[in-house]
mmCIF file with all atom_site columns, C-alpha atoms in Angstrom:
data_model
loop_
_atom_site.group_PDB
_atom_site.id
_atom_site.type_symbol
_atom_site.label_atom_id
_atom_site.label_alt_id
_atom_site.label_comp_id
_atom_site.label_asym_id
_atom_site.label_entity_id
_atom_site.label_seq_id
_atom_site.pdbx_PDB_ins_code
_atom_site.Cartn_x
_atom_site.Cartn_y
_atom_site.Cartn_z
_atom_site.occupancy
_atom_site.B_iso_or_equiv
_atom_site.pdbx_formal_charge
_atom_site.auth_seq_id
_atom_site.auth_comp_id
_atom_site.auth_asym_id
_atom_site.auth_atom_id
_atom_site.pdbx_PDB_model_num
ATOM 1   C CA . MET A 1 1   ? -127.900 -74.112 -22.242 1.00 95.00 ? 851  MET A CA 1
ATOM 2   C CA . ALA A 1 2   ? -130.948 -72.983 -20.302 1.00 95.00 ? 852  ALA A CA 1
ATOM 3   C CA . LEU A 1 3   ? -134.458 -73.859 -19.262 1.00 94.00 ? 853  LEU A CA 1
ATOM 4   C CA . GLU A 1 4   ? -136.837 -70.948 -19.748 1.00 91.00 ? 854  GLU A CA 1
ATOM 5   C CA . PRO A 1 5   ? -140.614 -71.437 -19.901 1.00 87.00 ? 855  PRO A CA 1
ATOM 6   C CA . TYR A 1 6   ? -141.207 -68.007 -21.510 1.00 88.00 ? 856  TYR A CA 1
ATOM 7   C CA . PRO A 1 7   ? -138.087 -67.297 -23.566 1.00 92.00 ? 857  PRO A CA 1
ATOM 8   C CA . ASN A 1 8   ? -137.341 -64.025 -25.299 1.00 93.00 ? 858  ASN A CA 1
ATOM 9   C CA . GLN A 1 9   ? -136.536 -65.588 -28.676 1.00 95.00 ? 859  GLN A CA 1
ATOM 10  C CA . GLU A 1 10  ? -134.552 -62.579 -29.852 1.00 95.00 ? 860  GLU A CA 1
ATOM 11  C CA . PHE A 1 11  ? -132.305 -62.820 -26.771 1.00 95.00 ? 861  PHE A CA 1
ATOM 12  C CA . VAL A 1 12  ? -131.997 -66.602 -27.165 1.00 96.00 ? 862  VAL A CA 1
ATOM 13  C CA . LYS A 1 13  ? -130.954 -66.258 -30.802 1.00 97.00 ? 863  LYS A CA 1
ATOM 14  C CA . LYS A 1 14  ? -128.573 -63.341 -30.175 1.00 97.00 ? 864  LYS A CA 1
ATOM 15  C CA . TRP A 1 15  ? -126.649 -65.228 -27.487 1.00 96.00 ? 865  TRP A CA 1
ATOM 16  C CA . GLY A 1 16  ? -126.867 -68.709 -29.037 1.00 97.00 ? 866  GLY A CA 1
ATOM 17  C CA . ILE A 1 17  ? -128.679 -70.219 -26.070 1.00 96.00 ? 867  ILE A CA 1
ATOM 18  C CA . GLU A 1 18  ? -129.824 -73.810 -26.374 1.00 97.00 ? 868  GLU A CA 1
ATOM 19  C CA . LEU A 1 19  ? -133.209 -74.217 -24.666 1.00 97.00 ? 869  LEU A CA 1
ATOM 20  C CA . VAL A 1 20  ? -133.628 -77.664 -23.115 1.00 97.00 ? 870  VAL A CA 1
ATOM 21  C CA . ASP A 1 21  ? -135.793 -79.498 -20.586 1.00 96.00 ? 871  ASP A CA 1
ATOM 22  C CA . LEU A 1 22  ? -135.042 -79.885 -16.891 1.00 96.00 ? 872  LEU A CA 1
ATOM 23  C CA . ASP A 1 23  ? -133.638 -83.417 -17.127 1.00 97.00 ? 873  ASP A CA 1
ATOM 24  C CA . THR A 1 24  ? -131.180 -82.222 -19.789 1.00 97.00 ? 874  THR A CA 1
ATOM 25  C CA . ILE A 1 25  ? -130.129 -79.324 -17.579 1.00 97.00 ? 875  ILE A CA 1
ATOM 26  C CA . PHE A 1 26  ? -129.469 -81.735 -14.725 1.00 98.00 ? 876  PHE A CA 1
ATOM 27  C CA . SER A 1 27  ? -127.656 -84.358 -16.793 1.00 97.00 ? 877  SER A CA 1
ATOM 28  C CA . LYS A 1 28  ? -125.456 -82.160 -18.985 1.00 97.00 ? 878  LYS A CA 1
ATOM 29  C CA . SER A 1 29  ? -124.509 -79.172 -16.836 1.00 97.00 ? 879  SER A CA 1
ATOM 30  C CA . ASP A 1 30  ? -121.009 -78.727 -15.471 1.00 97.00 ? 880  ASP A CA 1
ATOM 31  C CA . PHE A 1 31  ? -122.298 -75.708 -13.545 1.00 97.00 ? 881  PHE A CA 1
ATOM 32  C CA . LEU A 1 32  ? -125.894 -75.371 -12.387 1.00 98.00 ? 882  LEU A CA 1
ATOM 33  C CA . SER A 1 33  ? -126.881 -71.799 -11.601 1.00 97.00 ? 883  SER A CA 1
ATOM 34  C CA . LEU A 1 34  ? -130.390 -71.287 -10.227 1.00 97.00 ? 884  LEU A CA 1
ATOM 35  C CA . HIS A 1 35  ? -132.377 -68.207 -11.251 1.00 92.00 ? 885  HIS A CA 1
ATOM 36  C CA . LEU A 1 36  ? -135.991 -69.057 -10.583 1.00 91.00 ? 886  LEU A CA 1
ATOM 37  C CA . PRO A 1 37  ? -138.713 -67.964 -8.209  1.00 91.00 ? 887  PRO A CA 1
ATOM 38  C CA . MET A 1 38  ? -139.766 -69.905 -5.153  1.00 92.00 ? 888  MET A CA 1
ATOM 39  C CA . SER A 1 39  ? -143.003 -71.787 -5.751  1.00 93.00 ? 889  SER A CA 1
ATOM 40  C CA . VAL A 1 40  ? -144.624 -75.013 -4.649  1.00 95.00 ? 890  VAL A CA 1
ATOM 41  C CA . GLU A 1 41  ? -143.354 -76.653 -7.867  1.00 94.00 ? 891  GLU A CA 1
ATOM 42  C CA . ASN A 1 42  ? -139.804 -75.373 -7.424  1.00 95.00 ? 892  ASN A CA 1
ATOM 43  C CA . ARG A 1 43  ? -139.343 -76.140 -3.727  1.00 97.00 ? 893  ARG A CA 1
ATOM 44  C CA . HIS A 1 44  ? -136.354 -78.493 -3.356  1.00 98.00 ? 894  HIS A CA 1
ATOM 45  C CA . ILE A 1 45  ? -135.926 -78.721 -7.130  1.00 98.00 ? 895  ILE A CA 1
ATOM 46  C CA . VAL A 1 46  ? -132.346 -79.640 -6.251  1.00 98.00 ? 896  VAL A CA 1
ATOM 47  C CA . ASN A 1 47  ? -132.600 -82.759 -4.117  1.00 98.00 ? 897  ASN A CA 1
ATOM 48  C CA . LYS A 1 48  ? -131.130 -86.265 -3.928  1.00 98.00 ? 898  LYS A CA 1
ATOM 49  C CA . HIS A 1 49  ? -133.113 -87.375 -6.995  1.00 98.00 ? 899  HIS A CA 1
ATOM 50  C CA . SER A 1 50  ? -132.133 -84.448 -9.216  1.00 98.00 ? 900  SER A CA 1
ATOM 51  C CA . ILE A 1 51  ? -128.535 -84.562 -7.936  1.00 98.00 ? 901  ILE A CA 1
ATOM 52  C CA . ALA A 1 52  ? -128.362 -88.260 -8.902  1.00 98.00 ? 902  ALA A CA 1
ATOM 53  C CA . LYS A 1 53  ? -129.072 -87.189 -12.513 1.00 98.00 ? 903  LYS A CA 1
ATOM 54  C CA . MET A 1 54  ? -126.183 -84.699 -12.474 1.00 98.00 ? 904  MET A CA 1
ATOM 55  C CA . LYS A 1 55  ? -122.638 -85.267 -13.654 1.00 97.00 ? 905  LYS A CA 1
ATOM 56  C CA . LYS A 1 56  ? -120.134 -86.181 -10.977 1.00 98.00 ? 906  LYS A CA 1
ATOM 57  C CA . GLY A 1 57  ? -118.237 -82.998 -10.220 1.00 98.00 ? 907  GLY A CA 1
ATOM 58  C CA . VAL A 1 58  ? -121.045 -80.566 -10.995 1.00 98.00 ? 908  VAL A CA 1
ATOM 59  C CA . MET A 1 59  ? -120.867 -77.180 -9.276  1.00 98.00 ? 909  MET A CA 1
ATOM 60  C CA . ILE A 1 60  ? -124.076 -75.583 -8.015  1.00 98.00 ? 910  ILE A CA 1
ATOM 61  C CA . VAL A 1 61  ? -124.728 -71.870 -7.519  1.00 98.00 ? 911  VAL A CA 1
ATOM 62  C CA . ASN A 1 62  ? -127.900 -70.567 -5.882  1.00 97.00 ? 912  ASN A CA 1
ATOM 63  C CA . THR A 1 63  ? -128.463 -66.824 -5.719  1.00 93.00 ? 913  THR A CA 1
ATOM 64  C CA . ALA A 1 64  ? -132.227 -67.089 -6.168  1.00 94.00 ? 914  ALA A CA 1
ATOM 65  C CA . ARG A 1 65  ? -134.132 -68.546 -3.199  1.00 95.00 ? 915  ARG A CA 1
ATOM 66  C CA . GLY A 1 66  ? -132.884 -70.847 -0.439  1.00 96.00 ? 916  GLY A CA 1
ATOM 67  C CA . PRO A 1 67  ? -135.687 -73.431 -0.446  1.00 97.00 ? 917  PRO A CA 1
ATOM 68  C CA . LEU A 1 68  ? -134.922 -74.308 -4.076  1.00 98.00 ? 918  LEU A CA 1
ATOM 69  C CA . ILE A 1 69  ? -132.252 -76.633 -2.645  1.00 98.00 ? 919  ILE A CA 1
ATOM 70  C CA . ASN A 1 70  ? -132.715 -79.392 -0.100  1.00 98.00 ? 920  ASN A CA 1
ATOM 71  C CA . GLU A 1 71  ? -129.644 -78.527 1.965   1.00 98.00 ? 921  GLU A CA 1
ATOM 72  C CA . ALA A 1 72  ? -129.397 -81.938 3.652   1.00 98.00 ? 922  ALA A CA 1
ATOM 73  C CA . ASP A 1 73  ? -129.277 -83.634 0.247   1.00 98.00 ? 923  ASP A CA 1
ATOM 74  C CA . LEU A 1 74  ? -126.764 -81.080 -1.037  1.00 98.00 ? 924  LEU A CA 1
ATOM 75  C CA . CYS A 1 75  ? -124.506 -81.646 1.992   1.00 98.00 ? 925  CYS A CA 1
ATOM 76  C CA . GLU A 1 76  ? -124.469 -85.392 1.366   1.00 98.00 ? 926  GLU A CA 1
ATOM 77  C CA . ALA A 1 77  ? -123.615 -84.871 -2.303  1.00 98.00 ? 927  ALA A CA 1
ATOM 78  C CA . LEU A 1 78  ? -120.856 -82.403 -1.387  1.00 98.00 ? 928  LEU A CA 1
ATOM 79  C CA . LYS A 1 79  ? -119.378 -84.836 1.151   1.00 98.00 ? 929  LYS A CA 1
ATOM 80  C CA . SER A 1 80  ? -119.450 -87.712 -1.331  1.00 98.00 ? 930  SER A CA 1
ATOM 81  C CA . GLY A 1 81  ? -117.856 -85.617 -4.077  1.00 98.00 ? 931  GLY A CA 1
ATOM 82  C CA . HIS A 1 82  ? -120.766 -86.063 -6.471  1.00 98.00 ? 932  HIS A CA 1
ATOM 83  C CA . VAL A 1 83  ? -121.192 -82.287 -6.252  1.00 98.00 ? 933  VAL A CA 1
ATOM 84  C CA . ALA A 1 84  ? -117.724 -80.717 -6.397  1.00 98.00 ? 934  ALA A CA 1
ATOM 85  C CA . ALA A 1 85  ? -118.672 -77.367 -4.902  1.00 98.00 ? 935  ALA A CA 1
ATOM 86  C CA . ALA A 1 86  ? -121.519 -74.996 -4.131  1.00 98.00 ? 936  ALA A CA 1
ATOM 87  C CA . GLY A 1 87  ? -121.792 -71.229 -3.980  1.00 97.00 ? 937  GLY A CA 1
ATOM 88  C CA . LEU A 1 88  ? -124.780 -70.030 -1.953  1.00 96.00 ? 938  LEU A CA 1
ATOM 89  C CA . ASP A 1 89  ? -126.052 -66.657 -0.836  1.00 93.00 ? 939  ASP A CA 1
ATOM 90  C CA . VAL A 1 90  ? -129.554 -67.852 0.059   1.00 95.00 ? 940  VAL A CA 1
ATOM 91  C CA . PHE A 1 91  ? -130.523 -70.628 2.445   1.00 96.00 ? 941  PHE A CA 1
ATOM 92  C CA . GLU A 1 92  ? -133.516 -72.664 3.606   1.00 96.00 ? 942  GLU A CA 1
ATOM 93  C CA . VAL A 1 93  ? -133.334 -70.877 6.964   1.00 94.00 ? 943  VAL A CA 1
ATOM 94  C CA . GLU A 1 94  ? -132.082 -67.302 7.038   1.00 91.00 ? 944  GLU A CA 1
ATOM 95  C CA . PRO A 1 95  ? -129.919 -66.181 8.537   1.00 89.00 ? 945  PRO A CA 1
ATOM 96  C CA . LEU A 1 96  ? -127.982 -69.382 8.118   1.00 91.00 ? 946  LEU A CA 1
ATOM 97  C CA . PRO A 1 97  ? -127.651 -71.010 11.549  1.00 92.00 ? 947  PRO A CA 1
ATOM 98  C CA . LEU A 1 98  ? -124.071 -71.088 12.835  1.00 93.00 ? 948  LEU A CA 1
ATOM 99  C CA . ASP A 1 99  ? -124.349 -74.853 13.316  1.00 95.00 ? 949  ASP A CA 1
ATOM 100 C CA . SER A 1 100 ? -125.346 -75.452 9.656   1.00 96.00 ? 950  SER A CA 1
ATOM 101 C CA . PRO A 1 101 ? -123.457 -78.407 8.136   1.00 97.00 ? 951  PRO A CA 1
ATOM 102 C CA . LEU A 1 102 ? -122.806 -76.193 5.097   1.00 96.00 ? 952  LEU A CA 1
ATOM 103 C CA . LEU A 1 103 ? -120.395 -74.124 7.177   1.00 95.00 ? 953  LEU A CA 1
ATOM 104 C CA . LYS A 1 104 ? -118.299 -77.191 7.986   1.00 96.00 ? 954  LYS A CA 1
ATOM 105 C CA . LEU A 1 105 ? -117.553 -78.022 4.337   1.00 97.00 ? 955  LEU A CA 1
ATOM 106 C CA . ASP A 1 106 ? -114.473 -76.702 2.530   1.00 96.00 ? 956  ASP A CA 1
ATOM 107 C CA . ASN A 1 107 ? -116.179 -76.972 -0.863  1.00 97.00 ? 957  ASN A CA 1
ATOM 108 C CA . VAL A 1 108 ? -118.967 -74.492 -0.043  1.00 97.00 ? 958  VAL A CA 1
ATOM 109 C CA . LEU A 1 109 ? -118.742 -70.740 -0.458  1.00 96.00 ? 959  LEU A CA 1
ATOM 110 C CA . VAL A 1 110 ? -121.427 -68.799 1.418   1.00 94.00 ? 960  VAL A CA 1
ATOM 111 C CA . SER A 1 111 ? -122.108 -65.088 1.366   1.00 89.00 ? 961  SER A CA 1
ATOM 112 C CA . GLY A 1 112 ? -124.880 -62.655 2.148   1.00 82.00 ? 962  GLY A CA 1
ATOM 113 C CA . HIS A 1 113 ? -127.584 -62.020 -0.442  1.00 80.00 ? 963  HIS A CA 1
ATOM 114 C CA . VAL A 1 114 ? -126.493 -58.460 -1.177  1.00 75.00 ? 964  VAL A CA 1
ATOM 115 C CA . ALA A 1 115 ? -125.580 -58.434 -4.861  1.00 66.00 ? 965  ALA A CA 1
ATOM 116 C CA . GLY A 1 116 ? -127.798 -55.432 -5.533  1.00 69.00 ? 966  GLY A CA 1
ATOM 117 C CA . LEU A 1 117 ? -126.504 -53.286 -2.698  1.00 74.00 ? 967  LEU A CA 1
ATOM 118 C CA . ASP A 1 118 ? -123.537 -51.702 -4.459  1.00 80.00 ? 968  ASP A CA 1
ATOM 119 C CA . ASP A 1 119 ? -123.313 -48.045 -5.559  1.00 88.00 ? 969  ASP A CA 1
ATOM 120 C CA . ASP A 1 120 ? -123.881 -48.806 -9.262  1.00 89.00 ? 970  ASP A CA 1
ATOM 121 C CA . SER A 1 121 ? -127.030 -50.822 -8.547  1.00 84.00 ? 971  SER A CA 1
ATOM 122 C CA . ALA A 1 122 ? -128.395 -48.108 -6.254  1.00 86.00 ? 972  ALA A CA 1
ATOM 123 C CA . TYR A 1 123 ? -127.742 -45.454 -8.918  1.00 92.00 ? 973  TYR A CA 1
ATOM 124 C CA . ASP A 1 124 ? -129.261 -47.548 -11.732 1.00 90.00 ? 974  ASP A CA 1
ATOM 125 C CA . THR A 1 125 ? -132.357 -48.372 -9.655  1.00 87.00 ? 975  THR A CA 1
ATOM 126 C CA . SER A 1 126 ? -132.899 -44.715 -8.747  1.00 91.00 ? 976  SER A CA 1
ATOM 127 C CA . LYS A 1 127 ? -132.416 -43.636 -12.372 1.00 94.00 ? 977  LYS A CA 1
ATOM 128 C CA . MET A 1 128 ? -134.842 -46.284 -13.600 1.00 91.00 ? 978  MET A CA 1
ATOM 129 C CA . CYS A 1 129 ? -137.482 -45.138 -11.096 1.00 92.00 ? 979  CYS A CA 1
ATOM 130 C CA . ALA A 1 130 ? -137.049 -41.513 -12.148 1.00 95.00 ? 980  ALA A CA 1
ATOM 131 C CA . ASP A 1 131 ? -137.234 -42.434 -15.847 1.00 93.00 ? 981  ASP A CA 1
ATOM 132 C CA . ILE A 1 132 ? -140.452 -44.381 -15.238 1.00 90.00 ? 982  ILE A CA 1
ATOM 133 C CA . ILE A 1 133 ? -142.057 -41.480 -13.394 1.00 92.00 ? 983  ILE A CA 1
ATOM 134 C CA . VAL A 1 134 ? -141.120 -39.042 -16.166 1.00 94.00 ? 984  VAL A CA 1
ATOM 135 C CA . GLY A 1 135 ? -142.340 -41.511 -18.802 1.00 90.00 ? 985  GLY A CA 1
ATOM 136 C CA . LEU A 1 136 ? -145.679 -41.997 -17.039 1.00 89.00 ? 986  LEU A CA 1
ATOM 137 C CA . HIS A 1 137 ? -146.086 -38.226 -16.811 1.00 90.00 ? 987  HIS A CA 1
ATOM 138 C CA . GLN A 1 138 ? -145.443 -38.038 -20.562 1.00 91.00 ? 988  GLN A CA 1
ATOM 139 C CA . GLY A 1 139 ? -147.985 -40.802 -21.252 1.00 86.00 ? 989  GLY A CA 1
ATOM 140 C CA . ARG A 1 140 ? -145.596 -43.751 -21.748 1.00 86.00 ? 990  ARG A CA 1
ATOM 141 C CA . TRP A 1 141 ? -146.375 -47.005 -19.949 1.00 83.00 ? 991  TRP A CA 1
ATOM 142 C CA . PRO A 1 142 ? -143.325 -48.909 -18.590 1.00 83.00 ? 992  PRO A CA 1
ATOM 143 C CA . ASP A 1 143 ? -144.186 -52.293 -20.137 1.00 74.00 ? 993  ASP A CA 1
ATOM 144 C CA . GLY A 1 144 ? -140.850 -53.887 -19.279 1.00 72.00 ? 994  GLY A CA 1
ATOM 145 C CA . CYS A 1 145 ? -141.143 -52.970 -15.603 1.00 73.00 ? 995  CYS A CA 1
ATOM 146 C CA . CYS A 1 146 ? -144.660 -54.163 -14.761 1.00 68.00 ? 996  CYS A CA 1
ATOM 147 C CA . GLN A 1 147 ? -145.314 -57.835 -14.251 1.00 58.00 ? 997  GLN A CA 1
ATOM 148 C CA . ASN A 1 148 ? -148.393 -59.855 -13.363 1.00 54.00 ? 998  ASN A CA 1
ATOM 149 C CA . LEU A 1 149 ? -150.679 -56.959 -14.219 1.00 57.00 ? 999  LEU A CA 1
ATOM 150 C CA . LYS A 1 150 ? -153.783 -59.036 -14.985 1.00 57.00 ? 1000 LYS A CA 1
ATOM 151 C CA . ALA A 1 151 ? -156.045 -56.093 -15.812 1.00 59.00 ? 1001 ALA A CA 1
ATOM 152 C CA . GLY A 1 152 ? -153.512 -54.554 -18.164 1.00 64.00 ? 1002 GLY A CA 1
ATOM 153 C CA . HIS A 1 153 ? -152.945 -50.846 -18.075 1.00 68.00 ? 1003 HIS A CA 1
ATOM 154 C CA . ALA A 1 154 ? -155.906 -49.673 -20.124 1.00 69.00 ? 1004 ALA A CA 1
ATOM 155 C CA . GLY A 1 155 ? -157.588 -46.689 -18.558 1.00 68.00 ? 1005 GLY A CA 1
ATOM 156 C CA . TRP A 1 156 ? -154.691 -45.657 -16.347 1.00 68.00 ? 1006 TRP A CA 1
ATOM 157 C CA . LYS A 1 157 ? -154.312 -41.962 -15.720 1.00 68.00 ? 1007 LYS A CA 1
ATOM 158 C CA . TRP A 1 158 ? -151.545 -39.800 -14.342 1.00 69.00 ? 1008 TRP A CA 1
#
């Protein structure tokens, strides 16, 4: 189950993903994993109001952006047991202050935001960059790697 405003329908069909609205995500998820950008609309998308819509015992994972979660509201929900646990590698204030209430809770796992700093990721990123450069030199545009290119790529030259 996922919320995706611009779904790749082939991917959705291949993996049997049910696309739903935000209230359904909140009310039916056993695990809520955030993978969205930080924006004015998304700031504190997880807060006391959205948490109240969630199942008791939900587990929340945020590896996207810290301000997506109102940490004070999350702490209260973790203390009350409404949220069973949280896994966080991003925070509203970074680095996470040593006096953060999150660090006092046994049902919170915190780590550094370093998922892409392993040897395989470094190799794959370097290979992708090299492949793009070679492709551009050969006249191929890297459509899947360029986002928010309002003018398109017409007229580009090597």
